[in-house]
Amino acid sequence: MSFDTIVVVDWSGAATPSPARPSADAIWIGVARHGDGPASASYHRTRDDACQSLHGLFEAEIAAGRRVLAGFDFPFAYPVGFARALTNSDDPLGLWPALAARIEDGPDNANNRFAAAAALNDLFPGLGPFWGCPSTFDDPRLPPKGTARHGHGLPERRSCEGAPGAQPCWKLYTTGSVGSQALLGIPRLQALRDAFGGTLSVRPFQTHETPITLVELFPSLIAKTVSDMAETGEIKDRAQVRILAETLRALDPATLDAMTREGDAVEGHILGLGHEAVLDQAARRALSPLTPPRLKDDCFTMPQGVDWVPVDAALDKLRAALAPITDRETLPTARAGGRVLATSVTARRSNPPRPNSAVDGYGFAHAATGPGVQRLPLVAGRAAAGQPYAHAVPEGHAIRILTGAILPDGVDTVVLEEDTATDGTTVAFDGPVKPFANTRKAGEDVTEGAEALPAGHRLRAPDLALLSALGIGAVETLRPLRIAVLSTGDELIGDPAAPARPHQIYDANRPMLLELARNWGCAAVDLGHAPDDRAEIARRLDDGAAKADLILTSGGASAGDEDHVSALLRQRANLQAWRIALKPGRPLALALWQGVPVFGLPGNPVAALVCALIFARPAVSLMSGAGWTTPLAMTVPAAFTKRKKPGRREYLRARLTPEGHAEVFKSEGSGRISSLSWATGLVELPDEAVEIAPGTPVGFLPYAGFGIT
């Protein structure tokens, strides 16, 4: 049989959670499906989080009828003799629960691996075989160096670990400590075996066909291919799981299946060992056509001769220039709120799954009733939600039935309890009753196999209710977009608690933009405040390009002597300075810094917010995979007077009166930050000249429509 889904896991033996920012030496999970797009790669800070994700992924794949091959980069077995010392058997899978009983591994990665290894060493003569520990661990049974071991009697490596540079599974500390990965990984795999039972097998120790198959693998078998084909700036561990998942998917199914069966029944095997050339060819065949094009350096360029850019033209250009991220993560449904679906979701079951009662009352077959007073004998028992009636109701009889109860055989209609009289043995009601009254059809909400939610949909609380009702325990989502925010300017103070001199002002833009990013369901990356120093600004932008998918800067976006952001982007990032025909916020700098889009927003907080809402908001939605958005707009009567000249679109800070009219802030001054807090939205005035009087219809764009909560 072939495998439909390939999962590659780069494991970690760390004692603390990995950094919040994706990094090396953490847990990365790569997933590639046949018939799907490029492989995805997700980052996990703890083993607990990774295993929850794997559990949800396996459940979802089984539910979809897909067969999974999941590979992990740590040993599944030890050199011959170790299992027998613990279990009196050479069976490696008998060793797994024995290790699981000794290991404590918390949700924060805190664990007892060194103490467990010291206790395991007690089972052998001499000193060893495990070694390696921090200086703070003081137990003579676990030597800090491998050279201190003696007389334990076990081989140093398995037969499949003869490659130069391969680390022994006894090593627990410092670089290459695969021993810690195995001691902490095998108990986690045993937990998956316990959870999935007969639907999961481990090769080469078990060779029968199951929906989930686990194998040991070694990403460094294709190290050169990873080096050659990783994306620019991509973290090595991420590249390894992504490229190896693509590689295994590209293999001939029979070849891959045969590889999983190779190896020793006691010491196990590393998938693909001895087939490096085959793997390399498969990787290059798989990845060459799948490398996505980078955004062009001139993607923001306007046609020659364009000076003042109308708002709609600027939005159209942005929409054409940007592209969504593709990294995917499988999450349990209950934890997927705010995420964007990477694929459409199909209902596993109908809702409701069976016909049921919509009310408390009495159920019967409609064919046995007619006009006038109806008197039907009651059967013994009742039907309730979660307590179905196990027998058929004879025609001409009725049954007590409660809301949500499955209709028993012989029942197709329910009469409301308030419309009946009963003495406990007979129920009476006025006829005729409409057929199927007070009942719900099976699947009248959603039918099994129907699309429940489309790809690109951002999941909200009601969506989680729907997915849960349809039996969908996990969903494949796009990872959150990462937005980095940088403020610049010598006049700014980044800490509002710090003292300020008369010529200094507190940075209002950075906290505002970071909170916007979080409101938009993105991961906010704070690049801090940089002075008017181009080298320092460049360093911060480099940091942003490494950590984020989009960078928002504020200040220095125009063309003055102190507009260092514009000057730097013009010098090193093919700056496109758009002069937008809008008020407030004419200058908008756009560039690619190391391939990452940069939006240079005005330094004035009012203009920065308006530009962020009008331009960055739809761009962020598109890049996050949720599609291009247009702001929610409603037409309401004006509660103000204004005469506007032609040429620019204007956005006025506004809110609705109790009567539903739009009132605007008392001053249009763009330095009035209090107006942003006072307002609940913006009034949009068109590019053309208009004259507004009280009662004139105007467009009101509420903050909520921009994702501000």
XYZ file of C-alpha atoms in Angstrom:
709
model
C 0.000 0.000 0.000
C 1.121 3.563 -0.621
C 1.259 6.391 1.903
C -0.985 9.410 1.319
C 0.624 11.754 3.843
C 4.271 12.094 4.846
C 5.188 13.586 8.235
C 8.799 14.370 9.185
C 9.635 15.410 12.760
C 12.875 17.059 13.847
C 12.867 16.304 17.598
C 14.391 18.168 20.547
C 15.679 17.054 23.936
C 15.657 20.567 25.427
C 14.817 21.078 29.106
C 13.031 24.414 28.563
C 10.628 25.716 25.873
C 12.282 26.854 22.655
C 12.225 30.594 21.885
C 8.950 32.184 20.831
C 10.626 33.200 17.585
C 11.102 30.154 15.298
C 14.677 28.932 15.645
C 16.963 25.956 15.181
C 17.349 23.181 17.777
C 13.607 23.103 18.404
C 10.843 20.820 17.126
C 9.835 21.233 13.501
C 7.140 19.141 11.800
C 7.011 18.864 8.015
C 3.887 17.562 6.240
C 3.472 16.640 2.553
C 0.317 15.083 1.074
C -0.164 13.458 -2.299
C -2.331 15.647 -4.495
C -1.653 18.655 -2.298
C 0.623 21.681 -2.680
C 4.165 22.163 -1.364
C 5.076 20.663 1.994
C 4.362 22.743 5.084
C 6.578 23.156 8.142
C 5.384 24.095 11.633
C 7.376 25.165 14.683
C 6.757 23.807 18.179
C 8.309 25.130 21.375
C 7.703 22.050 23.529
C 7.395 18.302 23.115
C 3.934 18.472 24.653
C 2.749 20.979 22.038
C 4.295 18.937 19.216
C 2.622 15.729 20.379
C -0.763 17.407 20.708
C -0.363 18.642 17.149
C 0.648 15.170 15.938
C -2.308 13.606 17.740
C -4.686 16.026 16.035
C -2.994 15.489 12.674
C -3.241 11.697 12.931
C -6.914 11.892 13.926
C -7.673 14.166 10.982
C -5.815 11.951 8.501
C -7.523 8.788 9.729
C -10.902 10.503 9.519
C -10.137 11.539 5.932
C -9.141 7.971 5.020
C -5.499 8.895 4.413
C -2.582 6.620 5.300
C 0.301 8.304 7.123
C 4.034 7.644 7.282
C 5.533 9.595 10.202
C 9.313 9.735 10.647
C 11.264 10.912 13.710
C 14.959 11.750 13.907
C 15.925 9.788 17.021
C 16.679 6.093 17.637
C 13.712 3.766 18.068
C 15.940 1.052 19.577
C 19.241 0.621 21.409
C 22.281 -1.607 20.786
C 21.631 -5.288 21.399
C 21.501 -6.224 25.072
C 19.934 -3.050 26.436
C 16.275 -4.068 26.041
C 16.944 -7.485 27.573
C 18.494 -5.916 30.679
C 15.300 -3.936 31.284
C 12.582 -6.331 30.117
C 14.136 -9.806 29.811
C 13.327 -9.604 26.101
C 15.058 -8.285 22.992
C 11.767 -6.825 21.694
C 12.364 -3.068 21.210
C 8.650 -2.308 21.461
C 8.580 -4.045 24.837
C 11.256 -1.579 25.900
C 9.132 1.465 25.002
C 6.610 1.209 27.896
C 9.445 0.359 30.296
C 11.195 3.621 29.385
C 7.917 5.536 29.496
C 7.408 4.377 33.091
C 10.773 5.877 34.090
C 10.598 9.220 32.260
C 8.863 12.339 33.560
C 8.486 15.037 30.881
C 6.373 18.081 31.699
C 4.427 20.407 29.378
C 7.217 22.990 29.809
C 9.942 20.473 28.771
C 11.145 20.039 32.389
C 12.206 16.390 32.698
C 14.140 13.814 34.721
C 16.247 12.329 31.917
C 19.570 12.565 33.768
C 18.181 10.951 36.920
C 16.479 8.263 34.819
C 19.709 7.563 32.928
C 21.664 7.295 36.196
C 19.134 4.740 37.461
C 19.351 2.814 34.167
C 23.126 2.655 34.525
C 22.569 0.773 37.799
C 21.296 -2.173 35.742
C 24.734 -2.763 34.229
C 28.140 -3.654 35.638
C 30.913 -1.082 35.731
C 29.966 2.497 34.872
C 27.672 3.370 31.980
C 26.470 3.055 29.266
C 24.752 6.495 29.522
C 26.939 9.569 29.922
C 26.813 13.355 29.699
C 25.198 15.797 32.122
C 25.458 19.434 33.252
C 27.876 20.292 36.055
C 24.904 20.940 38.350
C 23.847 17.265 38.161
C 25.873 15.517 40.834
C 25.346 11.756 40.654
C 28.397 9.510 40.297
C 26.299 6.917 38.436
C 26.163 9.229 35.369
C 29.651 10.332 34.263
C 29.920 13.723 32.509
C 32.310 12.311 29.881
C 32.116 9.168 27.814
C 35.760 8.308 28.466
C 34.962 7.783 32.152
C 32.748 4.780 31.421
C 33.981 1.227 31.846
C 32.786 -2.348 32.001
C 29.097 -1.863 31.183
C 29.305 -4.511 28.452
C 27.132 -2.899 25.754
C 28.101 -1.931 22.181
C 28.713 1.763 21.581
C 26.473 1.942 18.515
C 23.824 -0.009 16.640
C 24.854 -1.717 13.424
C 23.075 0.970 11.380
C 25.011 3.790 13.080
C 28.421 3.184 11.550
C 28.490 6.390 9.496
C 31.316 8.809 10.370
C 30.178 11.429 12.848
C 27.119 9.472 14.022
C 26.516 10.146 17.699
C 25.922 7.218 20.084
C 22.520 6.886 21.727
C 24.205 6.907 25.149
C 25.224 10.594 24.854
C 22.847 12.858 26.803
C 24.430 16.298 26.835
C 25.867 19.020 24.543
C 25.840 19.002 20.732
C 24.544 15.816 19.114
C 22.960 14.424 22.271
C 20.700 11.956 20.502
C 20.516 9.980 23.728
C 18.366 12.686 25.300
C 16.206 12.845 22.185
C 15.605 9.094 22.376
C 14.972 8.960 26.144
C 12.411 11.768 25.853
C 11.074 10.788 22.424
C 10.333 7.093 22.880
C 7.895 7.687 25.803
C 6.044 10.240 23.678
C 5.768 7.719 20.841
C 4.551 5.119 23.321
C 1.793 7.568 24.322
C 0.773 7.763 20.647
C 0.767 3.947 20.483
C -1.472 3.853 23.550
C -3.814 6.461 22.044
C -4.141 4.949 18.565
C -3.872 1.256 19.408
C -4.163 -1.074 16.444
C -4.358 1.815 13.948
C -0.636 2.537 14.498
C 2.426 0.366 13.821
C 6.202 0.807 14.087
C 8.534 -0.409 11.350
C 10.666 -2.423 10.886
C 9.524 -4.127 14.125
C 5.943 -4.477 12.865
C 5.198 -5.005 9.178
C 1.385 -5.171 9.028
C -0.579 -2.420 7.306
C -2.073 0.294 9.527
C -3.392 3.825 8.936
C -0.403 5.287 10.856
C 3.147 3.953 10.430
C 6.093 5.276 12.457
C 9.686 5.063 11.237
C 13.084 6.316 12.333
C 14.858 8.613 9.890
C 17.920 10.820 9.655
C 17.461 14.153 7.777
C 21.216 14.513 7.328
C 21.079 11.708 4.749
C 20.119 14.485 2.303
C 22.190 17.238 3.948
C 23.724 18.444 0.677
C 20.337 18.588 -1.014
C 18.944 20.592 1.904
C 21.889 22.988 1.666
C 21.407 23.422 -2.089
C 17.639 23.770 -2.095
C 16.745 25.578 1.131
C 15.014 28.903 0.708
C 17.077 32.038 1.230
C 17.556 32.593 4.959
C 15.527 29.484 5.864
C 16.277 27.873 9.224
C 18.134 24.619 8.578
C 15.846 22.467 10.724
C 12.789 23.846 8.952
C 14.356 23.190 5.564
C 15.224 19.615 6.568
C 11.698 18.568 7.525
C 10.131 20.363 4.575
C 12.527 18.988 1.976
C 12.619 15.450 3.401
C 8.805 15.324 3.454
C 8.775 16.427 -0.205
C 11.454 13.831 -0.981
C 9.620 10.883 0.556
C 6.390 11.944 -1.141
C 8.196 11.936 -4.502
C 9.526 8.384 -4.098
C 7.927 5.505 -5.943
C 5.357 4.080 -3.455
C 6.736 0.556 -3.728
C 10.282 1.812 -3.150
C 9.258 3.777 -0.080
C 7.270 0.866 1.356
C 10.260 -1.444 0.872
C 12.560 1.031 2.642
C 10.298 1.055 5.704
C 10.695 -2.738 6.037
C 14.502 -2.808 5.941
C 16.627 -3.297 9.033
C 17.200 -5.401 12.120
C 14.255 -6.576 14.240
C 16.203 -5.860 17.450
C 18.241 -2.736 16.711
C 15.946 -1.148 14.152
C 17.004 0.873 11.116
C 17.283 4.400 9.729
C 14.890 4.880 6.815
C 16.733 5.508 3.568
C 20.158 4.424 4.841
C 22.094 3.099 1.854
C 19.725 4.839 -0.580
C 21.173 8.343 -0.378
C 21.497 8.700 -4.160
C 17.844 7.683 -4.642
C 16.761 10.187 -2.009
C 18.826 12.955 -3.560
C 17.291 12.365 -7.007
C 13.786 12.289 -5.529
C 14.420 15.531 -3.651
C 15.607 17.393 -6.717
C 12.786 15.999 -8.813
C 10.240 17.027 -6.185
C 11.531 20.462 -5.321
C 12.748 21.964 -8.556
C 9.250 22.721 -9.909
C 7.895 23.658 -6.484
C 10.176 26.520 -5.538
C 7.845 29.530 -5.317
C 8.930 32.714 -7.063
C 10.155 35.494 -4.820
C 8.462 38.857 -5.026
C 10.183 40.944 -7.657
C 12.215 43.908 -6.453
C 10.072 46.173 -8.600
C 6.744 44.698 -7.490
C 5.617 48.028 -6.036
C 6.622 50.121 -9.049
C 3.884 52.330 -10.459
C 3.640 52.954 -14.223
C 5.904 55.687 -15.520
C 4.356 59.140 -15.272
C 2.160 58.339 -12.275
C 2.636 61.068 -9.662
C -0.271 61.308 -7.256
C -1.665 57.804 -6.777
C -5.424 57.494 -6.227
C -6.375 55.329 -3.270
C -8.117 52.704 -5.424
C -5.127 52.459 -7.793
C -2.774 51.981 -4.844
C -4.968 49.224 -3.431
C -5.158 47.453 -6.796
C -1.369 47.578 -7.101
C -0.866 46.148 -3.625
C -3.336 43.356 -4.302
C -1.495 42.361 -7.484
C 1.979 42.581 -5.926
C 1.593 40.491 -2.766
C 1.124 36.771 -2.198
C -0.040 34.659 0.765
C 2.212 32.580 2.987
C 2.095 28.790 2.533
C 3.412 27.307 5.807
C 0.846 25.009 7.394
C 0.115 23.691 10.864
C -2.377 21.061 11.962
C -4.116 22.042 15.196
C -6.831 20.546 17.385
C -10.068 22.300 16.512
C -10.465 23.692 20.020
C -7.125 25.536 19.673
C -7.571 26.787 16.121
C -9.530 29.977 16.798
C -8.204 32.926 14.812
C -6.286 30.719 12.390
C -6.863 30.675 8.622
C -7.846 27.340 7.062
C -5.201 26.042 4.655
C -7.663 23.633 3.026
C -11.412 23.333 2.896
C -13.004 21.230 5.633
C -15.400 18.404 4.811
C -18.059 17.262 7.265
C -17.256 13.864 8.796
C -20.894 13.359 9.713
C -24.231 15.023 9.136
C -25.655 17.574 11.531
C -27.929 16.438 12.959
C -26.732 12.878 12.349
C -30.241 11.412 12.676
C -33.781 12.839 12.528
C -34.653 14.236 15.953
C -37.264 16.142 17.888
C -37.187 19.947 17.976
C -39.425 20.164 21.068
C -40.565 18.352 24.179
C -43.762 16.492 23.337
C -45.114 13.228 21.925
C -44.011 11.457 18.767
C -45.993 9.206 16.450
C -46.508 8.192 12.836
C -48.434 10.903 11.018
C -50.227 8.361 8.838
C -52.142 7.101 11.874
C -53.691 10.507 12.635
C -56.357 12.690 11.074
C -58.727 15.614 11.829
C -60.464 16.106 15.158
C -59.367 14.975 18.585
C -56.726 12.252 18.422
C -56.187 9.785 21.262
C -53.106 7.571 21.027
C -51.952 4.990 23.572
C -48.446 5.610 24.940
C -45.705 3.000 24.773
C -43.690 2.400 27.909
C -40.523 4.427 28.167
C -39.404 7.633 26.495
C -36.843 9.036 24.025
C -34.401 11.684 25.268
C -31.256 13.343 23.973
C -28.466 10.850 24.491
C -30.974 8.170 25.549
C -32.541 6.773 22.349
C -35.599 4.541 22.472
C -34.394 1.123 21.377
C -37.631 -0.208 19.853
C -40.019 0.702 17.067
C -43.194 2.586 18.007
C -46.211 0.706 16.600
C -48.432 2.638 14.222
C -51.317 4.218 16.107
C -49.191 4.603 19.264
C -47.202 7.543 20.623
C -44.086 7.978 22.760
C -42.955 10.647 25.184
C -40.042 12.433 23.468
C -37.764 15.266 24.564
C -35.900 17.951 22.617
C -32.919 16.594 20.694
C -33.941 12.950 21.004
C -33.506 10.729 17.929
C -36.878 9.840 16.398
C -37.501 6.149 17.072
C -38.507 3.892 14.206
C -42.208 4.460 13.522
C -42.097 8.165 14.486
C -42.024 10.988 11.937
C -44.066 13.734 13.633
C -44.055 15.363 17.080
C -46.822 17.326 18.777
C -45.812 20.042 21.247
C -46.313 19.111 24.903
C -48.343 22.274 25.552
C -50.870 21.166 22.894
C -51.619 17.820 24.551
C -53.398 16.246 27.504
C -52.355 12.925 29.012
C -53.184 10.586 31.873
C -49.894 8.729 31.594
C -51.239 5.937 29.396
C -52.881 7.923 26.579
C -52.103 11.251 24.948
C -54.816 13.441 23.356
C -54.424 16.403 20.981
C -56.359 18.234 18.257
C -55.795 17.188 14.652
C -54.902 17.491 11.972
C -51.169 17.886 12.660
C -48.802 18.729 9.811
C -46.612 15.823 8.780
C -43.039 16.040 10.145
C -44.091 18.842 12.522
C -41.558 19.774 15.216
C -38.863 17.485 13.830
C -35.453 18.044 12.311
C -34.269 16.066 9.297
C -30.914 14.283 9.336
C -28.361 16.606 7.749
C -30.758 19.528 7.431
C -27.917 21.737 8.735
C -24.903 20.090 7.053
C -24.709 16.744 5.299
C -21.841 14.286 5.605
C -19.227 14.898 2.901
C -20.311 18.482 2.244
C -17.887 21.369 2.514
C -18.298 22.852 5.958
C -15.855 25.755 5.614
C -13.700 26.863 2.664
C -9.944 27.305 2.515
C -8.950 30.843 3.459
C -11.654 31.177 6.117
C -10.478 32.660 9.423
C -11.888 30.560 12.232
C -14.150 32.252 14.789
C -15.924 30.905 17.856
C -19.056 29.939 15.835
C -16.857 28.078 13.339
C -15.312 26.005 16.128
C -18.825 25.078 17.223
C -19.709 23.956 13.694
C -16.526 21.928 13.200
C -16.892 20.249 16.577
C -20.523 19.368 15.835
C -19.402 17.744 12.584
C -16.865 15.545 14.364
C -13.793 17.388 13.072
C -11.161 17.158 15.790
C -8.273 18.827 13.966
C -7.856 21.236 11.077
C -4.994 22.214 8.805
C -4.281 25.902 9.120
C -1.815 28.435 7.837
C 0.623 29.604 10.461
C -0.019 33.128 11.745
C 1.497 35.912 9.671
C 4.380 37.587 11.488
C 4.334 41.407 11.481
C 7.364 43.328 12.721
C 6.964 46.939 13.883
C 9.747 49.536 14.021
C 9.535 53.178 15.107
C 12.272 55.630 14.139
C 13.255 59.149 15.110
C 15.602 60.925 17.513
C 12.663 62.783 18.999
C 10.928 59.609 20.205
C 11.132 57.929 23.607
C 10.174 54.276 23.465
C 9.349 53.839 27.159
C 6.307 55.885 28.267
C 7.487 55.614 31.875
C 10.802 57.334 31.127
C 11.269 61.088 31.636
C 10.973 63.267 28.522
C 12.643 66.567 27.666
C 10.645 69.360 26.026
C 11.934 68.447 22.557
C 11.033 64.764 22.951
C 7.752 62.897 22.511
C 6.623 59.438 23.529
C 6.331 56.757 20.858
C 2.597 56.290 20.234
C 2.833 54.434 16.928
C 4.659 51.279 17.968
C 2.188 50.101 20.657
C -0.693 51.040 18.341
C 0.676 49.077 15.384
C 1.689 46.072 17.495
C -1.834 45.866 18.897
C -3.277 46.154 15.395
C -1.143 43.175 14.359
C -2.502 41.153 17.266
C -6.084 42.246 16.471
C -5.535 40.955 12.954
C -4.626 37.477 14.234
C -0.923 37.926 13.525
C 2.202 37.347 15.590
C 3.509 40.775 16.580
C 7.297 41.205 16.510
C 8.551 44.293 18.342
C 11.674 45.714 16.681
C 11.750 48.567 19.157
C 12.636 52.204 18.528
C 15.661 53.195 16.443
C 17.269 56.644 16.410
C 17.942 58.499 13.166
C 20.967 56.344 12.431
C 20.916 54.472 9.130
C 23.230 51.703 10.299
C 21.029 51.047 13.324
C 17.844 51.181 11.229
C 19.402 48.716 8.784
C 20.268 46.380 11.653
C 16.690 46.507 12.920
C 15.341 45.835 9.415
C 17.699 42.859 9.090
C 16.286 41.543 12.361
C 12.751 42.079 11.084
C 13.444 40.285 7.809
C 14.735 37.272 9.754
C 11.754 37.154 12.099
C 8.753 38.381 10.125
C 6.792 38.209 6.876
C 5.957 41.925 6.780
C 7.575 44.988 8.358
C 5.718 48.156 9.363
C 7.849 51.213 10.036
C 6.661 54.641 11.141
C 8.538 57.878 10.689
C 11.085 58.879 8.089
C 8.924 57.781 5.176
C 8.933 61.073 3.283
C 11.771 62.779 1.418
C 13.229 65.244 3.918
C 16.757 65.482 5.311
C 15.872 63.350 8.338
C 13.764 60.785 6.500
C 16.360 58.073 7.029
C 13.989 55.153 6.448
C 13.178 56.381 2.935
C 16.829 57.108 2.192
C 17.944 53.690 3.394
C 15.219 51.845 1.500
C 15.993 53.871 -1.628
C 19.669 52.967 -1.338
C 19.349 49.259 -0.509
C 15.801 48.080 -1.212
C 14.517 49.686 -4.428
C 12.178 52.041 -2.583
C 8.902 53.031 -4.214
C 7.655 56.223 -2.561
C 3.964 56.474 -3.292
C 2.363 59.863 -2.884
C -1.178 58.805 -2.148
C -4.001 61.169 -2.944
C -5.531 60.969 0.505
C -5.774 62.962 3.693
C -4.266 62.350 6.190
C -1.130 60.378 5.293
C 0.142 61.171 1.808
C 3.615 59.518 1.945
C 3.671 55.711 1.837
C 7.051 54.038 1.323
C 7.079 50.489 -0.030
C 10.091 48.257 -0.559
C 11.422 44.716 -0.210
C 14.088 44.282 2.448
C 15.760 40.898 1.927
C 12.583 39.783 0.181
C 10.268 40.924 2.996
C 7.719 43.672 2.189
C 8.226 46.899 4.114
C 5.428 49.431 4.590
C 6.892 52.799 5.553
C 4.046 54.599 7.315
C 3.958 58.305 8.193
C 5.263 59.276 11.616
C 2.138 61.194 12.576
C -0.030 58.743 14.606
C -3.288 59.802 12.946
C -1.838 59.384 9.463
C -0.082 56.170 10.511
C -3.342 54.627 11.703
C -5.307 55.700 8.617
C -2.646 54.327 6.253
C -2.407 51.116 8.268
C -6.174 50.573 8.145
C -6.635 51.471 4.488
C -3.501 49.829 3.034
C -1.817 47.475 5.501
C -5.039 45.818 6.677
C -6.079 44.313 3.292
C -2.444 43.473 2.489
C -2.071 41.598 5.785
C -5.301 39.700 5.197
C -4.141 38.630 1.733
C -0.689 37.566 2.970
C -2.209 35.623 5.880
C -4.218 33.508 3.412
C -7.622 34.973 4.320
C -7.930 36.869 1.043
C -8.131 40.550 0.209
C -10.563 42.461 2.414
C -12.511 45.665 1.869
C -13.613 47.653 4.890
C -17.155 47.344 6.155
C -19.019 50.475 5.033
C -22.441 51.783 5.954
C -24.290 54.816 4.709
C -25.563 57.066 7.500
C -26.742 60.698 7.745
C -24.051 63.252 8.529
C -24.172 65.205 11.757
C -21.628 67.773 10.553
C -20.964 70.399 7.897
C -17.981 70.326 5.539
C -16.936 71.554 2.103
C -14.295 69.384 0.419
C -12.149 70.222 -2.619
C -11.531 67.653 -5.407
C -8.311 65.654 -5.803
C -7.896 63.659 -2.603
C -9.894 61.104 -0.674
C -10.379 62.131 2.935
C -10.878 60.102 6.081
C -12.378 61.901 9.073
C -12.312 60.517 12.591
C -15.940 59.908 13.485
C -18.429 58.080 15.629
C -22.167 57.448 15.546
C -24.611 59.432 17.649
C -27.403 57.626 19.530
C -29.618 58.469 16.532
C -27.216 56.719 14.145
C -25.758 59.885 12.574
C -22.017 60.321 11.969
C -20.391 63.076 13.968
C -16.746 64.001 13.368
C -14.049 65.132 15.766
C -14.005 68.843 16.518
C -10.617 69.311 14.799
C -9.146 67.742 11.667
C -5.608 68.357 12.960
C -3.540 65.228 12.348
C -1.680 65.734 15.618
C -4.806 65.129 17.702
C -4.127 61.578 18.956
C -7.108 61.836 21.308
C -9.342 61.861 18.224
C -8.336 58.265 17.451
C -9.512 57.122 20.857
C -12.636 59.304 20.720
C -13.682 57.845 17.359
C -15.286 54.481 16.648
C -14.546 54.631 12.925
C -13.849 56.832 9.930
C -16.043 58.844 7.591
C -14.815 58.353 4.018
C -15.252 61.271 1.632
C -14.753 60.582 -2.100
C -11.990 61.859 -4.380
C -14.394 64.369 -5.932
C -15.551 67.657 -4.461
C -18.455 67.333 -2.045
C -20.437 69.613 0.201
C -21.757 68.012 3.363
C -24.614 69.359 5.457
C -26.414 67.694 8.386
C -28.482 64.833 6.988
C -26.301 64.299 3.870
C -25.627 60.556 3.382
C -21.949 59.717 4.066
C -19.936 56.519 4.214
C -19.024 55.385 7.738
C -16.304 52.747 8.187
C -16.486 51.344 11.745
C -13.264 50.331 13.484
C -14.705 46.829 13.889
C -14.671 46.419 10.106
C -10.896 46.937 10.196
C -10.488 44.202 12.785
C -10.055 46.575 15.729
C -11.559 44.906 18.784
